[in-house]
Amino acid sequence: MMDSTSSDSRFQEIARRVEAGQRLSFDDGLYLDQHADLMSLGALAHQVRVRRHGNVAYYNTNVHLNPTNVCVYRCTFCAFRSDLKAEKSYVFSDSMIRERVLEAKSQGATEIHVVGGLHHQRKFDWYVDIVRVIHETWPEIHIKAWTGVEINWFAHLTKKPYKWILEQLIDAGLGSLPGGGAEIFDTEIRAKICEHKADPDSWLDIHRTAHELGLRSNATMLYGHIEEARHRIDHLLRLRDLQDQTGGFQTFIPLAFHPENTGMTHIKKPTCHQDLRTMAVARLMLDNFDHIKAYWIMLGEETAQVALGFGADDIDGTVVHEIIYHDAGAKTPEGLTVGELHRLIREAGCEPVERDTLYRRVYRDGAEWRVGEPVLVG
Ligand code: V47
Ligand code: SF4
């Protein structure tokens, strides 16, 4: 951090351009990430957030389903994966999936978030059937399933193009794609943290194809491990470029690295300072993304709450049954009630608005809900 007269004048010049609605460059992003005073940076990001969303903060009512933890890959940051024959390995049966969906229904969830491992022995049909079983059990729930990495794996299994894969999943009931698997796009960093995973161009190509088919998707960035500021800004700009072309991304979610039980336990979890800085920089660089999400389950409720004043306008959801971050040492509860989410949001000076996955307002009477108009974005 620095705040000398010359660096401050650089910040003022960037702030003037943000206020005029002008786009920031790679060098601006690097400056903000490395040198800007945190409070000034946060205030600038908050200004953009207020321009777009006023004092509204969005949340949703959702459950997670991770159908298997068995995975052919060995990402060094992952505590969730299991070898095929390891004691911790598991695979959900159809009846377990139905049970999870019925539980979601009884809790009034509007979304089921489905991601998992790339199982050595399961064929593409197994993954399609998971979507089909969910959809047949309760057609109203929005199915946000399979990251770009999983879609890439399905293309490898079937030797079919992404478009075909996505069409099969849409036909089974898929509603949108989550943002995982993006990690850090820089190839040198990627080679060190997730060597065999879908490369950046494939990940972006999958999201481009999804957008062309009318699916909306999210985008993430895993930060706070071995990457540097230049890798984070490069990552954000690659997302911004694709968003210029398709407009299909809804939300950007910065994901703070959790080191426990991973291959990088020597690295400390990012500090609150870094979390807030990353959030604010993302809000300022991603001028074509409507929403920036402070994912409370991994940031912790306190940081997520403060992040609503540092550029974030969304806090994710009730999140019942999260395991990926809890395996990696997250100390947050495994779910929050709507009342608890409201309290977090109101204490931050915001007005809570429940949205569905596609950012339409949700009108609710207990576990019963209906979806209304799309939320307004300035
Ligand atoms: O790609 C895995 C991350 C992602 C760790 O779209 C870790 O709304 C930190 O897709 N420390 C999957 N991060 C989760 C995901 C997601 C999460 C929240 C919201 C949305 C959305 C999508 O989880 C992976 C990886 O980047 N991850 N292990 C870890 N130890
Ligand atoms: Fe497998 Fe995903 Fe974990 Fe990587 S992050 S090892 S792809 S489950």
Tab-separated table of C-alpha atoms and ligand atoms in Angstrom:
chain	number	residue	atom	x	y	z
A	1	MET	CA	0.000	0.000	0.000
A	2	MET	CA	1.216	3.548	-0.648
A	3	ASP	CA	-0.347	6.932	-0.676
A	4	SER	CA	2.362	9.438	-1.660
A	5	THR	CA	1.414	12.621	-3.534
A	6	SER	CA	2.342	11.178	-6.937
A	7	SER	CA	0.574	7.836	-6.401
A	8	ASP	CA	-2.426	9.688	-5.023
A	9	SER	CA	-2.618	11.802	-8.167
A	10	ARG	CA	-2.586	8.573	-10.187
A	11	PHE	CA	-5.493	7.328	-8.111
A	12	GLN	CA	-7.377	10.607	-8.615
A	13	GLU	CA	-6.885	10.322	-12.356
A	14	ILE	CA	-8.265	6.742	-12.326
A	15	ALA	CA	-11.161	7.855	-10.112
A	16	ARG	CA	-12.072	10.632	-12.562
A	17	ARG	CA	-12.252	8.074	-15.371
A	18	VAL	CA	-14.380	5.705	-13.292
A	19	GLU	CA	-16.755	8.562	-12.476
A	20	ALA	CA	-16.980	9.395	-16.200
A	21	GLY	CA	-17.856	5.746	-16.920
A	22	GLN	CA	-14.596	5.150	-18.820
A	23	ARG	CA	-12.880	1.792	-19.051
A	24	LEU	CA	-9.741	1.020	-17.017
A	25	SER	CA	-6.605	-0.487	-18.568
A	26	PHE	CA	-4.336	-3.352	-17.473
A	27	ASP	CA	-1.904	-0.810	-15.961
A	28	ASP	CA	-4.720	0.914	-14.054
A	29	GLY	CA	-5.763	-2.453	-12.637
A	30	LEU	CA	-2.207	-3.249	-11.635
A	31	TYR	CA	-1.877	0.120	-9.917
A	32	LEU	CA	-5.145	-0.319	-8.017
A	33	ASP	CA	-4.291	-3.873	-6.958
A	34	GLN	CA	-0.725	-3.098	-5.862
A	35	HIS	CA	-0.719	0.478	-4.633
A	36	ALA	CA	-4.096	2.087	-4.042
A	37	ASP	CA	-5.045	2.961	-0.488
A	38	LEU	CA	-7.629	0.337	0.521
A	39	MET	CA	-10.266	2.740	1.826
A	40	SER	CA	-10.079	5.015	-1.251
A	41	LEU	CA	-10.227	1.941	-3.502
A	42	GLY	CA	-13.231	0.579	-1.602
A	43	ALA	CA	-15.043	3.926	-1.763
A	44	LEU	CA	-14.544	4.092	-5.532
A	45	ALA	CA	-15.816	0.530	-6.032
A	46	HIS	CA	-18.753	1.280	-3.744
A	47	GLN	CA	-19.616	4.302	-5.882
A	48	VAL	CA	-19.890	2.017	-8.936
A	49	ARG	CA	-21.910	-0.526	-6.969
A	50	VAL	CA	-24.351	2.173	-5.780
A	51	ARG	CA	-24.688	3.575	-9.313
A	52	ARG	CA	-25.768	0.114	-10.512
A	53	HIS	CA	-27.755	-1.250	-7.574
A	54	GLY	CA	-28.435	1.554	-5.097
A	55	ASN	CA	-28.372	0.069	-1.595
A	56	VAL	CA	-29.867	-3.287	-2.627
A	57	ALA	CA	-27.960	-6.496	-1.797
A	58	TYR	CA	-29.087	-9.729	-3.416
A	59	TYR	CA	-29.186	-13.211	-1.948
A	60	ASN	CA	-30.807	-16.487	-2.938
A	61	THR	CA	-32.181	-19.640	-1.348
A	62	ASN	CA	-30.106	-22.528	-2.601
A	63	VAL	CA	-28.676	-25.951	-1.837
A	64	HIS	CA	-25.483	-27.584	-3.043
A	65	LEU	CA	-25.066	-31.075	-4.430
A	66	ASN	CA	-21.593	-32.535	-5.028
A	67	PRO	CA	-22.533	-35.933	-6.528
A	68	THR	CA	-19.025	-37.399	-6.236
A	69	ASN	CA	-15.660	-36.380	-4.820
A	70	VAL	CA	-13.799	-38.958	-6.915
A	71	CYS	CA	-11.630	-37.079	-9.393
A	72	VAL	CA	-9.041	-37.968	-12.033
A	73	TYR	CA	-7.305	-34.621	-11.541
A	74	ARG	CA	-5.136	-33.549	-8.607
A	75	CYS	CA	-5.378	-29.783	-8.371
A	76	THR	CA	-2.927	-28.748	-5.669
A	77	PHE	CA	-5.465	-26.339	-4.097
A	78	CYS	CA	-8.201	-28.954	-3.748
A	79	ALA	CA	-9.036	-30.637	-0.429
A	80	PHE	CA	-12.312	-32.063	-1.715
A	81	ARG	CA	-11.124	-34.645	-4.259
A	82	SER	CA	-10.612	-38.320	-3.526
A	83	ASP	CA	-8.865	-41.218	-5.228
A	84	LEU	CA	-11.200	-43.866	-6.622
A	85	LYS	CA	-10.553	-46.421	-3.880
A	86	ALA	CA	-9.856	-44.096	-0.963
A	87	GLU	CA	-11.938	-44.369	2.200
A	88	LYS	CA	-13.323	-40.854	1.818
A	89	SER	CA	-14.600	-41.474	-1.733
A	90	TYR	CA	-18.335	-41.336	-2.332
A	91	VAL	CA	-20.831	-41.355	-5.195
A	92	PHE	CA	-24.466	-40.280	-4.863
A	93	SER	CA	-27.151	-42.718	-5.996
A	94	ASP	CA	-30.299	-41.532	-7.805
A	95	SER	CA	-32.335	-41.959	-4.629
A	96	MET	CA	-29.873	-39.810	-2.649
A	97	ILE	CA	-30.166	-37.138	-5.336
A	98	ARG	CA	-33.988	-37.266	-5.202
A	99	GLU	CA	-33.834	-36.966	-1.421
A	100	ARG	CA	-31.600	-33.848	-1.705
A	101	VAL	CA	-34.033	-32.282	-4.194
A	102	LEU	CA	-37.058	-32.993	-2.004
A	103	GLU	CA	-35.227	-31.517	0.972
A	104	ALA	CA	-34.505	-28.426	-1.166
A	105	LYS	CA	-38.193	-28.235	-2.062
A	106	SER	CA	-39.292	-28.436	1.553
A	107	GLN	CA	-36.856	-25.598	2.376
A	108	GLY	CA	-38.186	-23.438	-0.467
A	109	ALA	CA	-34.904	-23.357	-2.411
A	110	THR	CA	-35.028	-21.816	-5.883
A	111	GLU	CA	-31.646	-23.175	-7.019
A	112	ILE	CA	-29.572	-26.335	-6.811
A	113	HIS	CA	-25.861	-25.797	-7.381
A	114	VAL	CA	-24.206	-28.981	-8.706
A	115	VAL	CA	-20.438	-29.483	-9.108
A	116	GLY	CA	-18.184	-32.415	-8.317
A	117	GLY	CA	-15.180	-34.503	-9.289
A	118	LEU	CA	-14.411	-36.076	-12.666
A	119	HIS	CA	-14.985	-39.718	-11.858
A	120	HIS	CA	-12.609	-42.246	-13.492
A	121	GLN	CA	-15.392	-44.688	-14.390
A	122	ARG	CA	-18.550	-42.649	-14.941
A	123	LYS	CA	-19.641	-41.918	-18.484
A	124	PHE	CA	-21.211	-38.712	-19.781
A	125	ASP	CA	-24.696	-40.265	-19.475
A	126	TRP	CA	-24.294	-40.464	-15.691
A	127	TYR	CA	-23.807	-36.688	-15.481
A	128	VAL	CA	-26.755	-36.026	-17.845
A	129	ASP	CA	-28.921	-38.345	-15.758
A	130	ILE	CA	-28.115	-36.403	-12.586
A	131	VAL	CA	-29.588	-33.301	-14.228
A	132	ARG	CA	-32.554	-35.329	-15.493
A	133	VAL	CA	-33.265	-36.901	-12.082
A	134	ILE	CA	-33.220	-33.466	-10.411
A	135	HIS	CA	-35.463	-31.981	-13.097
A	136	GLU	CA	-37.950	-34.854	-12.976
A	137	THR	CA	-38.084	-34.795	-9.171
A	138	TRP	CA	-38.911	-31.083	-9.054
A	139	PRO	CA	-39.111	-29.257	-12.425
A	140	GLU	CA	-39.391	-25.783	-10.803
A	141	ILE	CA	-35.918	-25.752	-9.256
A	142	HIS	CA	-33.228	-24.008	-11.317
A	143	ILE	CA	-30.332	-26.376	-12.020
A	144	LYS	CA	-26.975	-24.549	-12.092
A	145	ALA	CA	-24.629	-27.408	-12.879
A	146	TRP	CA	-21.184	-28.454	-14.083
A	147	THR	CA	-18.284	-26.043	-14.403
A	148	GLY	CA	-16.392	-25.384	-17.630
A	149	VAL	CA	-13.866	-27.998	-16.456
A	150	GLU	CA	-16.564	-30.664	-16.250
A	151	ILE	CA	-17.998	-29.709	-19.670
A	152	ASN	CA	-14.467	-30.009	-21.058
A	153	TRP	CA	-14.156	-33.468	-19.465
A	154	PHE	CA	-17.481	-34.540	-21.033
A	155	ALA	CA	-16.150	-33.427	-24.453
A	156	HIS	CA	-13.058	-35.560	-23.798
A	157	LEU	CA	-15.221	-38.563	-22.820
A	158	THR	CA	-17.615	-38.338	-25.772
A	159	LYS	CA	-15.331	-36.764	-28.426
A	160	LYS	CA	-18.245	-34.446	-29.179
A	161	PRO	CA	-18.191	-30.636	-29.509
A	162	TYR	CA	-19.148	-28.407	-26.553
A	163	LYS	CA	-22.345	-27.345	-28.318
A	164	TRP	CA	-23.584	-30.931	-28.473
A	165	ILE	CA	-22.693	-31.572	-24.824
A	166	LEU	CA	-24.517	-28.461	-23.669
A	167	GLU	CA	-27.556	-29.282	-25.817
A	168	GLN	CA	-27.880	-32.712	-24.159
A	169	LEU	CA	-27.686	-31.095	-20.722
A	170	ILE	CA	-30.198	-28.359	-21.602
A	171	ASP	CA	-32.527	-31.056	-22.897
A	172	ALA	CA	-32.232	-32.840	-19.519
A	173	GLY	CA	-33.087	-29.658	-17.576
A	174	LEU	CA	-29.874	-27.622	-17.157
A	175	GLY	CA	-30.611	-23.951	-16.378
A	176	SER	CA	-27.172	-22.276	-16.233
A	177	LEU	CA	-23.444	-22.875	-15.643
A	178	PRO	CA	-21.649	-22.044	-12.384
A	179	GLY	CA	-18.422	-20.079	-12.561
A	180	GLY	CA	-15.934	-22.599	-11.162
A	181	GLY	CA	-12.863	-24.051	-12.834
A	182	ALA	CA	-11.529	-20.707	-14.087
A	183	GLU	CA	-8.897	-20.599	-11.279
A	184	ILE	CA	-6.193	-18.328	-12.782
A	185	PHE	CA	-5.936	-18.206	-16.573
A	186	ASP	CA	-2.173	-17.559	-16.741
A	187	THR	CA	-0.672	-20.761	-18.141
A	188	GLU	CA	2.443	-20.813	-15.940
A	189	ILE	CA	0.397	-20.498	-12.736
A	190	ARG	CA	-2.202	-22.906	-14.058
A	191	ALA	CA	0.503	-25.510	-14.760
A	192	LYS	CA	1.509	-25.339	-11.090
A	193	ILE	CA	-1.929	-25.463	-9.476
A	194	CYS	CA	-4.089	-27.523	-11.850
A	195	GLU	CA	-1.843	-29.001	-14.479
A	196	HIS	CA	-4.225	-31.115	-16.541
A	197	LYS	CA	-7.384	-29.122	-16.174
A	198	ALA	CA	-9.170	-27.442	-19.111
A	199	ASP	CA	-6.893	-24.714	-20.476
A	200	PRO	CA	-8.050	-21.065	-20.376
A	201	ASP	CA	-9.119	-20.940	-24.026
A	202	SER	CA	-11.252	-24.069	-23.581
A	203	TRP	CA	-12.877	-22.670	-20.413
A	204	LEU	CA	-13.683	-19.408	-22.212
A	205	ASP	CA	-14.844	-21.239	-25.342
A	206	ILE	CA	-17.284	-23.330	-23.274
A	207	HIS	CA	-18.795	-20.227	-21.710
A	208	ARG	CA	-18.957	-18.547	-25.142
A	209	THR	CA	-20.792	-21.593	-26.534
A	210	ALA	CA	-23.152	-21.650	-23.544
A	211	HIS	CA	-23.958	-17.957	-24.056
A	212	GLU	CA	-24.595	-18.558	-27.758
A	213	LEU	CA	-27.096	-21.254	-26.784
A	214	GLY	CA	-28.895	-18.768	-24.512
A	215	LEU	CA	-27.520	-20.098	-21.196
A	216	ARG	CA	-26.299	-17.574	-18.638
A	217	SER	CA	-23.168	-18.385	-16.638
A	218	ASN	CA	-20.955	-17.095	-13.839
A	219	ALA	CA	-17.202	-16.572	-13.632
A	220	THR	CA	-14.767	-17.042	-10.759
A	221	MET	CA	-11.106	-16.382	-9.940
A	222	LEU	CA	-9.167	-18.330	-7.324
A	223	TYR	CA	-6.779	-15.902	-5.596
A	224	GLY	CA	-4.422	-15.791	-2.636
A	225	HIS	CA	-2.122	-18.710	-3.558
A	226	ILE	CA	0.945	-18.343	-5.828
A	227	GLU	CA	-0.490	-15.844	-8.295
A	228	GLU	CA	0.570	-12.182	-8.451
A	229	ALA	CA	-1.339	-8.984	-9.185
A	230	ARG	CA	-0.516	-9.153	-12.918
A	231	HIS	CA	-2.108	-12.623	-13.139
A	232	ARG	CA	-5.279	-11.427	-11.410
A	233	ILE	CA	-5.643	-8.409	-13.698
A	234	ASP	CA	-4.958	-10.518	-16.790
A	235	HIS	CA	-7.651	-12.942	-15.606
A	236	LEU	CA	-10.202	-10.148	-15.144
A	237	LEU	CA	-9.456	-8.665	-18.555
A	238	ARG	CA	-9.910	-12.004	-20.337
A	239	LEU	CA	-13.338	-12.293	-18.711
A	240	ARG	CA	-14.164	-8.697	-19.627
A	241	ASP	CA	-13.220	-9.377	-23.278
A	242	LEU	CA	-15.545	-12.367	-23.526
A	243	GLN	CA	-18.314	-10.450	-21.791
A	244	ASP	CA	-17.943	-7.676	-24.412
A	245	GLN	CA	-18.578	-10.299	-27.080
A	246	THR	CA	-21.468	-12.251	-25.529
A	247	GLY	CA	-22.933	-10.412	-22.515
A	248	GLY	CA	-23.750	-13.853	-21.077
A	249	PHE	CA	-21.984	-13.647	-17.705
A	250	GLN	CA	-24.181	-12.658	-14.780
A	251	THR	CA	-21.895	-12.591	-11.756
A	252	PHE	CA	-18.205	-12.580	-10.963
A	253	ILE	CA	-17.165	-14.403	-7.776
A	254	PRO	CA	-13.634	-13.972	-6.384
A	255	LEU	CA	-12.773	-17.198	-4.501
A	256	ALA	CA	-10.260	-16.885	-1.655
A	257	PHE	CA	-7.866	-19.829	-1.430
A	258	HIS	CA	-8.386	-22.044	1.644
A	259	PRO	CA	-5.172	-24.004	2.320
A	260	GLU	CA	-6.126	-26.677	4.892
A	261	ASN	CA	-5.778	-30.304	3.664
A	262	THR	CA	-4.534	-29.134	0.242
A	263	GLY	CA	-1.148	-29.492	-1.487
A	264	MET	CA	-0.348	-25.869	-0.527
A	265	THR	CA	-0.738	-25.885	3.254
A	266	HIS	CA	2.419	-23.731	3.565
A	267	ILE	CA	0.473	-20.770	2.139
A	268	LYS	CA	-1.607	-18.670	4.518
A	269	LYS	CA	-5.248	-17.959	3.782
A	270	PRO	CA	-5.712	-14.461	2.281
A	271	THR	CA	-6.288	-11.709	4.814
A	272	CYS	CA	-9.461	-9.649	5.041
A	273	HIS	CA	-7.437	-6.805	3.513
A	274	GLN	CA	-6.659	-8.863	0.402
A	275	ASP	CA	-10.255	-10.107	0.149
A	276	LEU	CA	-11.624	-6.567	0.160
A	277	ARG	CA	-8.973	-5.291	-2.237
A	278	THR	CA	-9.668	-8.095	-4.705
A	279	MET	CA	-13.416	-7.457	-4.503
A	280	ALA	CA	-13.020	-3.726	-5.150
A	281	VAL	CA	-10.565	-4.186	-8.027
A	282	ALA	CA	-12.926	-6.702	-9.653
A	283	ARG	CA	-15.866	-4.254	-9.409
A	284	LEU	CA	-13.787	-1.534	-11.059
A	285	MET	CA	-12.223	-3.634	-13.828
A	286	LEU	CA	-15.335	-5.660	-14.762
A	287	ASP	CA	-17.348	-2.688	-15.978
A	288	ASN	CA	-19.551	-4.952	-18.110
A	289	PHE	CA	-20.543	-7.406	-15.337
A	290	ASP	CA	-23.828	-6.614	-13.609
A	291	HIS	CA	-23.025	-8.405	-10.352
A	292	ILE	CA	-20.057	-9.052	-8.060
A	293	LYS	CA	-20.647	-11.729	-5.449
A	294	ALA	CA	-19.193	-11.838	-1.934
A	295	TYR	CA	-19.512	-15.592	-1.368
A	296	TRP	CA	-19.991	-15.580	2.423
A	297	ILE	CA	-19.243	-19.277	2.847
A	298	MET	CA	-15.634	-18.786	1.865
A	299	LEU	CA	-15.056	-15.156	2.876
A	300	GLY	CA	-16.680	-15.612	6.260
A	301	GLU	CA	-19.833	-13.729	7.223
A	302	GLU	CA	-17.901	-10.716	8.587
A	303	THR	CA	-15.782	-10.080	5.495
A	304	ALA	CA	-18.717	-10.762	3.158
A	305	GLN	CA	-20.759	-8.209	5.061
A	306	VAL	CA	-18.043	-5.543	4.781
A	307	ALA	CA	-17.509	-6.457	1.098
A	308	LEU	CA	-21.020	-5.096	0.410
A	309	GLY	CA	-19.377	-1.683	0.904
A	310	PHE	CA	-16.371	-2.593	-1.306
A	311	GLY	CA	-18.106	-3.272	-4.630
A	312	ALA	CA	-20.102	-6.453	-3.979
A	313	ASP	CA	-23.883	-6.421	-4.431
A	314	ASP	CA	-24.635	-10.115	-3.842
A	315	ILE	CA	-23.889	-12.420	-0.932
A	316	ASP	CA	-24.936	-15.792	-2.498
A	317	GLY	CA	-27.402	-17.853	-0.556
A	318	THR	CA	-28.518	-20.023	2.282
A	319	VAL	CA	-26.089	-22.663	0.832
A	320	VAL	CA	-27.134	-25.879	2.494
A	321	HIS	CA	-24.642	-28.814	2.219
A	322	GLU	CA	-21.449	-27.034	1.096
A	323	ILE	CA	-18.350	-29.287	1.259
A	324	ILE	CA	-15.624	-27.984	-1.066
A	325	TYR	CA	-14.582	-25.124	1.263
A	326	HIS	CA	-15.287	-26.943	4.487
A	327	ASP	CA	-12.943	-29.761	3.424
A	328	ALA	CA	-10.340	-27.008	2.910
A	329	GLY	CA	-10.801	-25.558	6.383
A	330	ALA	CA	-13.608	-22.997	6.040
A	331	LYS	CA	-14.884	-22.168	9.521
A	332	THR	CA	-18.207	-20.720	8.351
A	333	PRO	CA	-21.471	-22.500	9.216
A	334	GLU	CA	-22.684	-25.034	6.643
A	335	GLY	CA	-25.699	-22.862	5.899
A	336	LEU	CA	-27.418	-19.646	6.987
A	337	THR	CA	-31.111	-18.977	7.410
A	338	VAL	CA	-32.829	-16.239	5.439
A	339	GLY	CA	-33.202	-14.321	8.727
A	340	GLU	CA	-29.432	-14.481	9.282
A	341	LEU	CA	-28.722	-13.319	5.709
A	342	HIS	CA	-31.147	-10.405	6.208
A	343	ARG	CA	-29.376	-9.379	9.389
A	344	LEU	CA	-25.936	-9.450	7.720
A	345	ILE	CA	-27.221	-7.362	4.809
A	346	ARG	CA	-29.188	-4.831	6.893
A	347	GLU	CA	-26.294	-4.288	9.306
A	348	ALA	CA	-24.204	-3.388	6.249
A	349	GLY	CA	-26.704	-0.623	5.463
A	350	CYS	CA	-28.283	-2.482	2.536
A	351	GLU	CA	-31.769	-3.658	1.665
A	352	PRO	CA	-32.023	-7.446	1.137
A	353	VAL	CA	-33.698	-8.613	-2.077
A	354	GLU	CA	-34.164	-12.300	-2.803
A	355	ARG	CA	-33.363	-13.189	-6.409
A	356	ASP	CA	-33.421	-16.431	-8.351
A	357	THR	CA	-30.399	-17.709	-10.292
A	358	LEU	CA	-31.284	-15.513	-13.284
A	359	TYR	CA	-31.637	-12.394	-11.103
A	360	ARG	CA	-35.404	-12.193	-11.125
A	361	ARG	CA	-37.105	-11.012	-7.959
A	362	VAL	CA	-38.487	-13.854	-5.808
A	363	TYR	CA	-41.839	-13.382	-4.031
A	364	ARG	CA	-42.131	-15.799	-1.143
A	365	ASP	CA	-44.623	-17.148	1.343
A	366	GLY	CA	-42.618	-19.568	3.538
A	367	ALA	CA	-41.380	-22.422	1.354
A	368	GLU	CA	-43.729	-21.361	-1.484
A	369	TRP	CA	-42.325	-18.890	-4.006
A	370	ARG	CA	-42.902	-17.382	-7.403
A	371	VAL	CA	-40.513	-15.545	-9.653
A	372	GLY	CA	-41.244	-11.970	-10.727
A	373	GLU	CA	-39.544	-9.322	-12.843
A	374	PRO	CA	-35.765	-9.102	-13.499
A	375	VAL	CA	-33.994	-6.940	-10.920
A	376	LEU	CA	-33.062	-3.444	-12.081
A	377	VAL	CA	-29.421	-2.742	-12.855
A	378	GLY	CA	-28.201	0.805	-13.525
B	1	V47	O1	-13.204	-24.177	-9.356
B	1	V47	C1	-11.691	-25.576	-4.771
B	1	V47	C2	-12.709	-23.556	-5.896
B	1	V47	C3	-14.458	-23.881	-7.298
B	1	V47	C4	-10.688	-24.612	-3.108
B	1	V47	O2	-21.253	-19.898	-9.890
B	1	V47	C5	-11.363	-23.645	-3.848
B	1	V47	O3	-22.355	-19.064	-8.209
B	1	V47	C6	-10.636	-22.024	-2.391
B	1	V47	O4	-17.792	-23.299	-8.906
B	1	V47	N1	-9.949	-22.894	-1.659
B	1	V47	C7	-15.806	-24.565	-7.429
B	1	V47	N2	-11.350	-22.359	-3.491
B	1	V47	C8	-16.893	-23.732	-6.758
B	1	V47	C9	-17.743	-22.975	-7.754
B	1	V47	C10	-18.623	-21.856	-7.252
B	1	V47	C11	-18.582	-21.440	-5.927
B	1	V47	C12	-19.461	-20.423	-5.523
B	1	V47	C13	-20.377	-19.868	-6.389
B	1	V47	C14	-20.399	-20.300	-7.711
B	1	V47	C15	-21.388	-19.727	-8.662
B	1	V47	C16	-19.510	-21.285	-8.154
B	1	V47	O5	-14.056	-23.935	-5.937
B	1	V47	C17	-13.281	-24.472	-8.003
B	1	V47	C18	-12.132	-23.829	-7.271
B	1	V47	O6	-11.814	-22.581	-7.829
B	1	V47	N3	-11.963	-24.282	-4.865
B	1	V47	N4	-10.913	-25.805	-3.691
B	1	V47	C19	-9.935	-24.192	-1.962
B	1	V47	N5	-9.196	-25.051	-1.253
B	2	SF4	FE1	-10.923	-32.414	-9.261
B	2	SF4	FE2	-12.190	-30.066	-9.224
B	2	SF4	FE3	-10.700	-30.810	-7.119
B	2	SF4	FE4	-9.495	-30.143	-9.408
B	2	SF4	S1	-10.735	-28.752	-8.107
B	2	SF4	S2	-9.031	-31.964	-8.148
B	2	SF4	S3	-10.966	-30.883	-10.941
B	2	SF4	S4	-12.553	-31.828	-7.844
